PDB file of C-alpha atoms in Angstrom:
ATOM      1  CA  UNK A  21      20.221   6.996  -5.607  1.00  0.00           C
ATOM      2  CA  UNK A  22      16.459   6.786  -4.494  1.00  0.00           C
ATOM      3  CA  UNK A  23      16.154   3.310  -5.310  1.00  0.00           C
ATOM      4  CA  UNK A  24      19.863   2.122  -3.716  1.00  0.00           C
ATOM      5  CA  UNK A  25      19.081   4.328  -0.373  1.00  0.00           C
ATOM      6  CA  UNK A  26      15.316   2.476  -0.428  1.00  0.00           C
ATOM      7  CA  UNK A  27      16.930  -0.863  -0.912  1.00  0.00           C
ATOM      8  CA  UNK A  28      19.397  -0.383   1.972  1.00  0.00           C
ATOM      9  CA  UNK A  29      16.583   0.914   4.177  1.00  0.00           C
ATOM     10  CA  UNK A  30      13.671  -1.206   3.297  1.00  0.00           C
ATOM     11  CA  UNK A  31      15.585  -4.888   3.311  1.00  0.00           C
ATOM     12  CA  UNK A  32      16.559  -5.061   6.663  1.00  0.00           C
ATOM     13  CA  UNK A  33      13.917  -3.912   8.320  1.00  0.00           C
ATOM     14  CA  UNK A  34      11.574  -5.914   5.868  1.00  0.00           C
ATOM     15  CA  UNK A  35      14.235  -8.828   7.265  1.00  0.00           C
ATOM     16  CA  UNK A  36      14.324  -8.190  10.984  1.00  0.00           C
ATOM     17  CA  UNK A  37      10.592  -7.079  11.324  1.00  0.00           C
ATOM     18  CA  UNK A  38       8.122  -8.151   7.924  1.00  0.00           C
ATOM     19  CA  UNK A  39       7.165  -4.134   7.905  1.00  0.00           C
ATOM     20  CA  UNK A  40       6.015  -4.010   4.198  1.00  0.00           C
ATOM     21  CA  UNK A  41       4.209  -7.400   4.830  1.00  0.00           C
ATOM     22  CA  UNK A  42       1.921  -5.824   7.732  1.00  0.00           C
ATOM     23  CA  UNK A  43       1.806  -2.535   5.731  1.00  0.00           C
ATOM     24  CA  UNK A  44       0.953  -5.094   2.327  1.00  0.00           C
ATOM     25  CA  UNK A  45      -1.458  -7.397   4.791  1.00  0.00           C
ATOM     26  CA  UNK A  46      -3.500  -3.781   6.299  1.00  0.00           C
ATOM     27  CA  UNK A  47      -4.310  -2.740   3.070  1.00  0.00           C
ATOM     28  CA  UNK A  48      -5.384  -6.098   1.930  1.00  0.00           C
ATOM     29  CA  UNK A  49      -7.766  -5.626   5.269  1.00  0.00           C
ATOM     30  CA  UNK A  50      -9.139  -1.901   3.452  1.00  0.00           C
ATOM     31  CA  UNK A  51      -9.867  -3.861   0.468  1.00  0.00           C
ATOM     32  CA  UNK A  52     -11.689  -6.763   2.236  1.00  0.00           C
ATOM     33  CA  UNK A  53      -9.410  -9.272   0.442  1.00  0.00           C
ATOM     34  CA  UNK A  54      -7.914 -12.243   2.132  1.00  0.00           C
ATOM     35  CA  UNK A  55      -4.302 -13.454   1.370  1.00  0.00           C
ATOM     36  CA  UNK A  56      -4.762 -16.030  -1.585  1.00  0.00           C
ATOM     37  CA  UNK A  57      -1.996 -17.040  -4.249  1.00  0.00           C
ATOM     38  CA  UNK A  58      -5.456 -17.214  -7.128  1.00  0.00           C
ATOM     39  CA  UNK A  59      -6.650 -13.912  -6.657  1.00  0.00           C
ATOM     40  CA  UNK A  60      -6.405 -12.051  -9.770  1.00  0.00           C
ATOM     41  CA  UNK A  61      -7.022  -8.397  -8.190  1.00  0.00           C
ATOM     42  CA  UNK A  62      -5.770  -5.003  -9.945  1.00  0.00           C
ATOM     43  CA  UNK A  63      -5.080  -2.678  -6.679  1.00  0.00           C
ATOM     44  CA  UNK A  64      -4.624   0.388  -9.262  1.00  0.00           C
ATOM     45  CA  UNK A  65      -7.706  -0.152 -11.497  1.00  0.00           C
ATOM     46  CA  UNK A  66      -9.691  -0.201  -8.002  1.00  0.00           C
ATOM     47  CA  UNK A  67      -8.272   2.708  -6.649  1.00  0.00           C
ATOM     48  CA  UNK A  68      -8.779   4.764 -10.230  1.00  0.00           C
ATOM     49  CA  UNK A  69     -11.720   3.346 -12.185  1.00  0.00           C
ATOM     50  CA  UNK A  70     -14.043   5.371 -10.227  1.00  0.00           C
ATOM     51  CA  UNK A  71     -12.078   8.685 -11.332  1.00  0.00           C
ATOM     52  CA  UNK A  72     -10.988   7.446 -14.676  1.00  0.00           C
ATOM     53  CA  UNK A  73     -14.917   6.406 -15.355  1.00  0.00           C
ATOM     54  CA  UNK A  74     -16.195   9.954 -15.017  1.00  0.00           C
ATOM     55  CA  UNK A  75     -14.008  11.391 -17.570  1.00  0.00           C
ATOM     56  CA  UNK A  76     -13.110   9.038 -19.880  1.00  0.00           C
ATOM     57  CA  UNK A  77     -14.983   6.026 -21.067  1.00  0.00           C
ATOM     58  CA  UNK A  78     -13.440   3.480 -23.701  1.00  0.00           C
ATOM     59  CA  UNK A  79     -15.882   1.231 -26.507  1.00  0.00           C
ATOM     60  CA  UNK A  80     -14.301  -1.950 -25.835  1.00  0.00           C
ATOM     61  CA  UNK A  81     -16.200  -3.972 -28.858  1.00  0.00           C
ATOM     62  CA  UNK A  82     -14.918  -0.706 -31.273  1.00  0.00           C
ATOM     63  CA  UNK A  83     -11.146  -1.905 -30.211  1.00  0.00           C
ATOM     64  CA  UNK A  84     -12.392  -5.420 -31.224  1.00  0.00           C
ATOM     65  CA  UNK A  85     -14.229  -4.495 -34.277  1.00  0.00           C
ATOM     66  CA  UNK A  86     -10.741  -2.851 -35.334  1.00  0.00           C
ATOM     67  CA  UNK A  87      -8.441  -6.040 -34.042  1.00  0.00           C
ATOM     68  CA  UNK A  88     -10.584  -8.156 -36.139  1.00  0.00           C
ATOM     69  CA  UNK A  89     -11.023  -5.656 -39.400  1.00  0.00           C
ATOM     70  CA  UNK A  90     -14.501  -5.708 -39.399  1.00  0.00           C
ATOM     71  CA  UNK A  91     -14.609  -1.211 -39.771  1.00  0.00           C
ATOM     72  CA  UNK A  92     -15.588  -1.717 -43.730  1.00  0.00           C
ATOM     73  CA  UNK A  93     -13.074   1.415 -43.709  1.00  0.00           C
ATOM     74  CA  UNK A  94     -15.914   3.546 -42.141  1.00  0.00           C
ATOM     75  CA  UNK A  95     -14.501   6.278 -39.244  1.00  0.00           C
ATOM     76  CA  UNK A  96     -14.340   4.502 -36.130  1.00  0.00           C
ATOM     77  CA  UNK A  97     -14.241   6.220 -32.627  1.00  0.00           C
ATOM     78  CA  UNK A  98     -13.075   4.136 -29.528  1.00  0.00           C
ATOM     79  CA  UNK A  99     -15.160   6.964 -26.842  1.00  0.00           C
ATOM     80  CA  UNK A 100     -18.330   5.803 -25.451  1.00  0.00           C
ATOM     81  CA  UNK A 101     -20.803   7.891 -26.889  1.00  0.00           C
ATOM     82  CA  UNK A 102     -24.087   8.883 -26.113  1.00  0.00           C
ATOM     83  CA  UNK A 103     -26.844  10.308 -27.836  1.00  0.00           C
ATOM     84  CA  UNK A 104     -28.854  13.291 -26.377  1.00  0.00           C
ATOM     85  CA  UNK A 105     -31.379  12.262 -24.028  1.00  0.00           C
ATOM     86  CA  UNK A 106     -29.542   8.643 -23.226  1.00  0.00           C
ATOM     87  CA  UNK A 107     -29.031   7.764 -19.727  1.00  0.00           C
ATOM     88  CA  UNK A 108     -27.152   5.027 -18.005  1.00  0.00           C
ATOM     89  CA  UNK A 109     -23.891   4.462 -16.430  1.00  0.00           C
ATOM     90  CA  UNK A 110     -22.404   4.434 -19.923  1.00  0.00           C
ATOM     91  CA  UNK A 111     -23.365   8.348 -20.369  1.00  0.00           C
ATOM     92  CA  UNK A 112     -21.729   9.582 -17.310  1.00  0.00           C
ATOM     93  CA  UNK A 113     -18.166  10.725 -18.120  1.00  0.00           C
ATOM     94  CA  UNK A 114     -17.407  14.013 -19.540  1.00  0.00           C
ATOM     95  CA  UNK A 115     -17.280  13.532 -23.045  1.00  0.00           C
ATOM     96  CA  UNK A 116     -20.445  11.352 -23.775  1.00  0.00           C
ATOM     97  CA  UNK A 117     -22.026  14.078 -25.588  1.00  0.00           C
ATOM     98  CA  UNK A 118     -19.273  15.672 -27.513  1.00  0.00           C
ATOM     99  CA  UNK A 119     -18.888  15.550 -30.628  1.00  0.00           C
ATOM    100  CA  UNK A 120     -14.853  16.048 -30.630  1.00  0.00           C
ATOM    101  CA  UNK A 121     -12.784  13.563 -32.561  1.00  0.00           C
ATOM    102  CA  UNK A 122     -10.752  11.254 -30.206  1.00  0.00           C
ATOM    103  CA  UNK A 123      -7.457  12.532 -31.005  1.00  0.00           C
ATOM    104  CA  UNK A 124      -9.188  16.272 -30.139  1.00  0.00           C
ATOM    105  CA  UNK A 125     -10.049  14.594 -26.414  1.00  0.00           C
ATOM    106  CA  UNK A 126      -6.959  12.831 -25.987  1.00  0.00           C
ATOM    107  CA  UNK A 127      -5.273  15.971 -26.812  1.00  0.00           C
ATOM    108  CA  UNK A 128      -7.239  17.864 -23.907  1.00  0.00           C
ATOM    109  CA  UNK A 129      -6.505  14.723 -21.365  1.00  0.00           C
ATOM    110  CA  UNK A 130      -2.936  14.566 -22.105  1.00  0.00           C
ATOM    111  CA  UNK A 131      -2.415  18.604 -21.633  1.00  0.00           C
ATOM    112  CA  UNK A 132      -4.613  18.398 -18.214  1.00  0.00           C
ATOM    113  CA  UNK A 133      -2.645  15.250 -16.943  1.00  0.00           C
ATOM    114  CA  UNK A 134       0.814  17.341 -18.054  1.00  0.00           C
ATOM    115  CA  UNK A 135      -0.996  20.281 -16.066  1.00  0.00           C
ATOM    116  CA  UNK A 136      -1.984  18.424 -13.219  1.00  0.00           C
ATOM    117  CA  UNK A 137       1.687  16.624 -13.558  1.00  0.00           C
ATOM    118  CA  UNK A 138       3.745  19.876 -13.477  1.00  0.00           C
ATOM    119  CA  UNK A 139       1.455  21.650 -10.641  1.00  0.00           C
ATOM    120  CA  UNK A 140       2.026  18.546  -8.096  1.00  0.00           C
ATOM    121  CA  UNK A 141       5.736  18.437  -8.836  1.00  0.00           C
ATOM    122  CA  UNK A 142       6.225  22.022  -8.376  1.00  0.00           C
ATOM    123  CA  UNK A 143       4.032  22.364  -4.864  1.00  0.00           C
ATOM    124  CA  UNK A 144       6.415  19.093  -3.664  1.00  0.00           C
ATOM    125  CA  UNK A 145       9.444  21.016  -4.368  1.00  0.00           C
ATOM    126  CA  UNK A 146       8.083  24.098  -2.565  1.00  0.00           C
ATOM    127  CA  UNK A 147       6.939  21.920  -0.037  1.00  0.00           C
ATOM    128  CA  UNK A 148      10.862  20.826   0.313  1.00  0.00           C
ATOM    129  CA  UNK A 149      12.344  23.898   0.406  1.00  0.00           C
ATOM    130  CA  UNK A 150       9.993  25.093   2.849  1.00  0.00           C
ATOM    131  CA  UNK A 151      10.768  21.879   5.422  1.00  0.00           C
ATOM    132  CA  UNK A 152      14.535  22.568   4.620  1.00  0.00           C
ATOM    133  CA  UNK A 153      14.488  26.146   5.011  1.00  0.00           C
ATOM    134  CA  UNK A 154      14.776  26.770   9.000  1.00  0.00           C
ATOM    135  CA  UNK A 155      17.823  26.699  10.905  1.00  0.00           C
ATOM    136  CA  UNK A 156      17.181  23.765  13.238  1.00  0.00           C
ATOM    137  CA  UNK A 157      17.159  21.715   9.986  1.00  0.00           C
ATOM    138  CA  UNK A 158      19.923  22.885   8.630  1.00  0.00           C
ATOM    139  CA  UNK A 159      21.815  22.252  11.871  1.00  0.00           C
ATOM    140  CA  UNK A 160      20.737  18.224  11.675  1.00  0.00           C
ATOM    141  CA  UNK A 161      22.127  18.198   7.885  1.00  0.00           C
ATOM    142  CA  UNK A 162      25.040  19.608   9.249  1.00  0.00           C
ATOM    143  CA  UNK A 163      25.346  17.104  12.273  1.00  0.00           C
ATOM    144  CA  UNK A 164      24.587  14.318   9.754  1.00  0.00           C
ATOM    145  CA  UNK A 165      26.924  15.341   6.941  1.00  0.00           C
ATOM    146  CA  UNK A 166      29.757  15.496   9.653  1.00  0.00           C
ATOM    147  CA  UNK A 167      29.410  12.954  11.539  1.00  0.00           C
ATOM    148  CA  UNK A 168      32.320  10.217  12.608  1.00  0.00           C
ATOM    149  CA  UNK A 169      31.594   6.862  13.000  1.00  0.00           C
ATOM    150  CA  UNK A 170      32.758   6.102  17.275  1.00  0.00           C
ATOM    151  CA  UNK A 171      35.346   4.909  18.782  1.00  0.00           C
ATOM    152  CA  UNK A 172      37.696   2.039  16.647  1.00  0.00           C
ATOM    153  CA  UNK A 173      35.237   2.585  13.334  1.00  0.00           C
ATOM    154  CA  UNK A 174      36.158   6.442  12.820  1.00  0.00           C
ATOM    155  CA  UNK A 175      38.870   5.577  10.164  1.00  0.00           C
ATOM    156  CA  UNK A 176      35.613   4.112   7.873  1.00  0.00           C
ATOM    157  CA  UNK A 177      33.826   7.642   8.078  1.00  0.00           C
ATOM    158  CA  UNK A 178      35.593   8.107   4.812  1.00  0.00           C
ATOM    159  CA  UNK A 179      34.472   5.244   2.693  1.00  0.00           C
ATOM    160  CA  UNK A 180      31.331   5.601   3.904  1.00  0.00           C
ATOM    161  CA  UNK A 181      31.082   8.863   2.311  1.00  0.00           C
ATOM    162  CA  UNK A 182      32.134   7.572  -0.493  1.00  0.00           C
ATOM    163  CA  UNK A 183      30.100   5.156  -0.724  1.00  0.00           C
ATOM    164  CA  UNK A 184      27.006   7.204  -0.436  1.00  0.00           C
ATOM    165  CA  UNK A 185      28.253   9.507  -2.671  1.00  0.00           C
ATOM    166  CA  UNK A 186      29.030   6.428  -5.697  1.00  0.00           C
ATOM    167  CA  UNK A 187      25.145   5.158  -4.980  1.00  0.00           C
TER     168      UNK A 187
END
């Protein structure tokens, strides 16, 4: 339903006024990137590698040592790791000195990001119930639920209930 009601929202203004391509060109302004059909840039990884880079840091020549078989069958672990006393921006996420296995700290990551996960779901619904809680809202559900198309279009009120009920 979210994506049909999006669809019939965003497309024709997109159409009439090229909204998401001013909202698409202003952030390409934050970003101090010009418009160009070769630039390879991940919006995402810019936005999260400086979060993801203090927890969590991955040895990218361990994932090749293992692509290529070249472990000799010795334990491998794919977390940056540091020894005490080492410095540098390798040894700056949170588990640089442990000494858990990697299946022990992606344990711990996936039950904060399921914490995290669940906590920001439940405070949107809250948040929901809160804005449609009071009466004046209610009374503009109402109003909107009821509503009859004017003049000559009132006999489609109907099927367009029905329609927004099928998508």
């Amino acid at each position: 339903m979210f994506n049909w009601l999006s669809v019939a929202i965003l497309l024709p203004l997109e159409v009439q006024f090229g909204i998401l391509y001013k909202i698409s060109e202003g952030f390409l302004g934050l970003f101090n990137v010009s418009p160009n059909d070769s630039a390879d840039i991940d919006f995402l990884d810019a936005i999260t590698k400086p979060i993801t880079s203090h927890i969590v840091q991955i040895d990218k020549s361990a994932i090749t040592d293992i692509a290529l078989n070249q472990t000799d069958g010795e334990d491998v672990t794919l977390l940056m790791r540091c020894e005490d006393g080492e410095t540098g921006s390798t040894c700056n996420h949170i588990f640089a000195y442990s000494d858990l296995s990697d299946a022990a700290v992606g344990g711990i990551l996936l039950l904060f990001s399921l914490l995290i996960l669940t906590t920001c779901l439940l405070l949107l619904v809250r948040m929901l119930q809160w804005i449609l809680q009071g009466q004046r809202t209610m009374k503009l559900v109402r109003k909107a639920l009821n509503a009859n198309f004017p003049g000559v279009f009132s006999f489609l009120t109907g099927y367009f209930a029905i329609l927004v009920v099928l998508f």
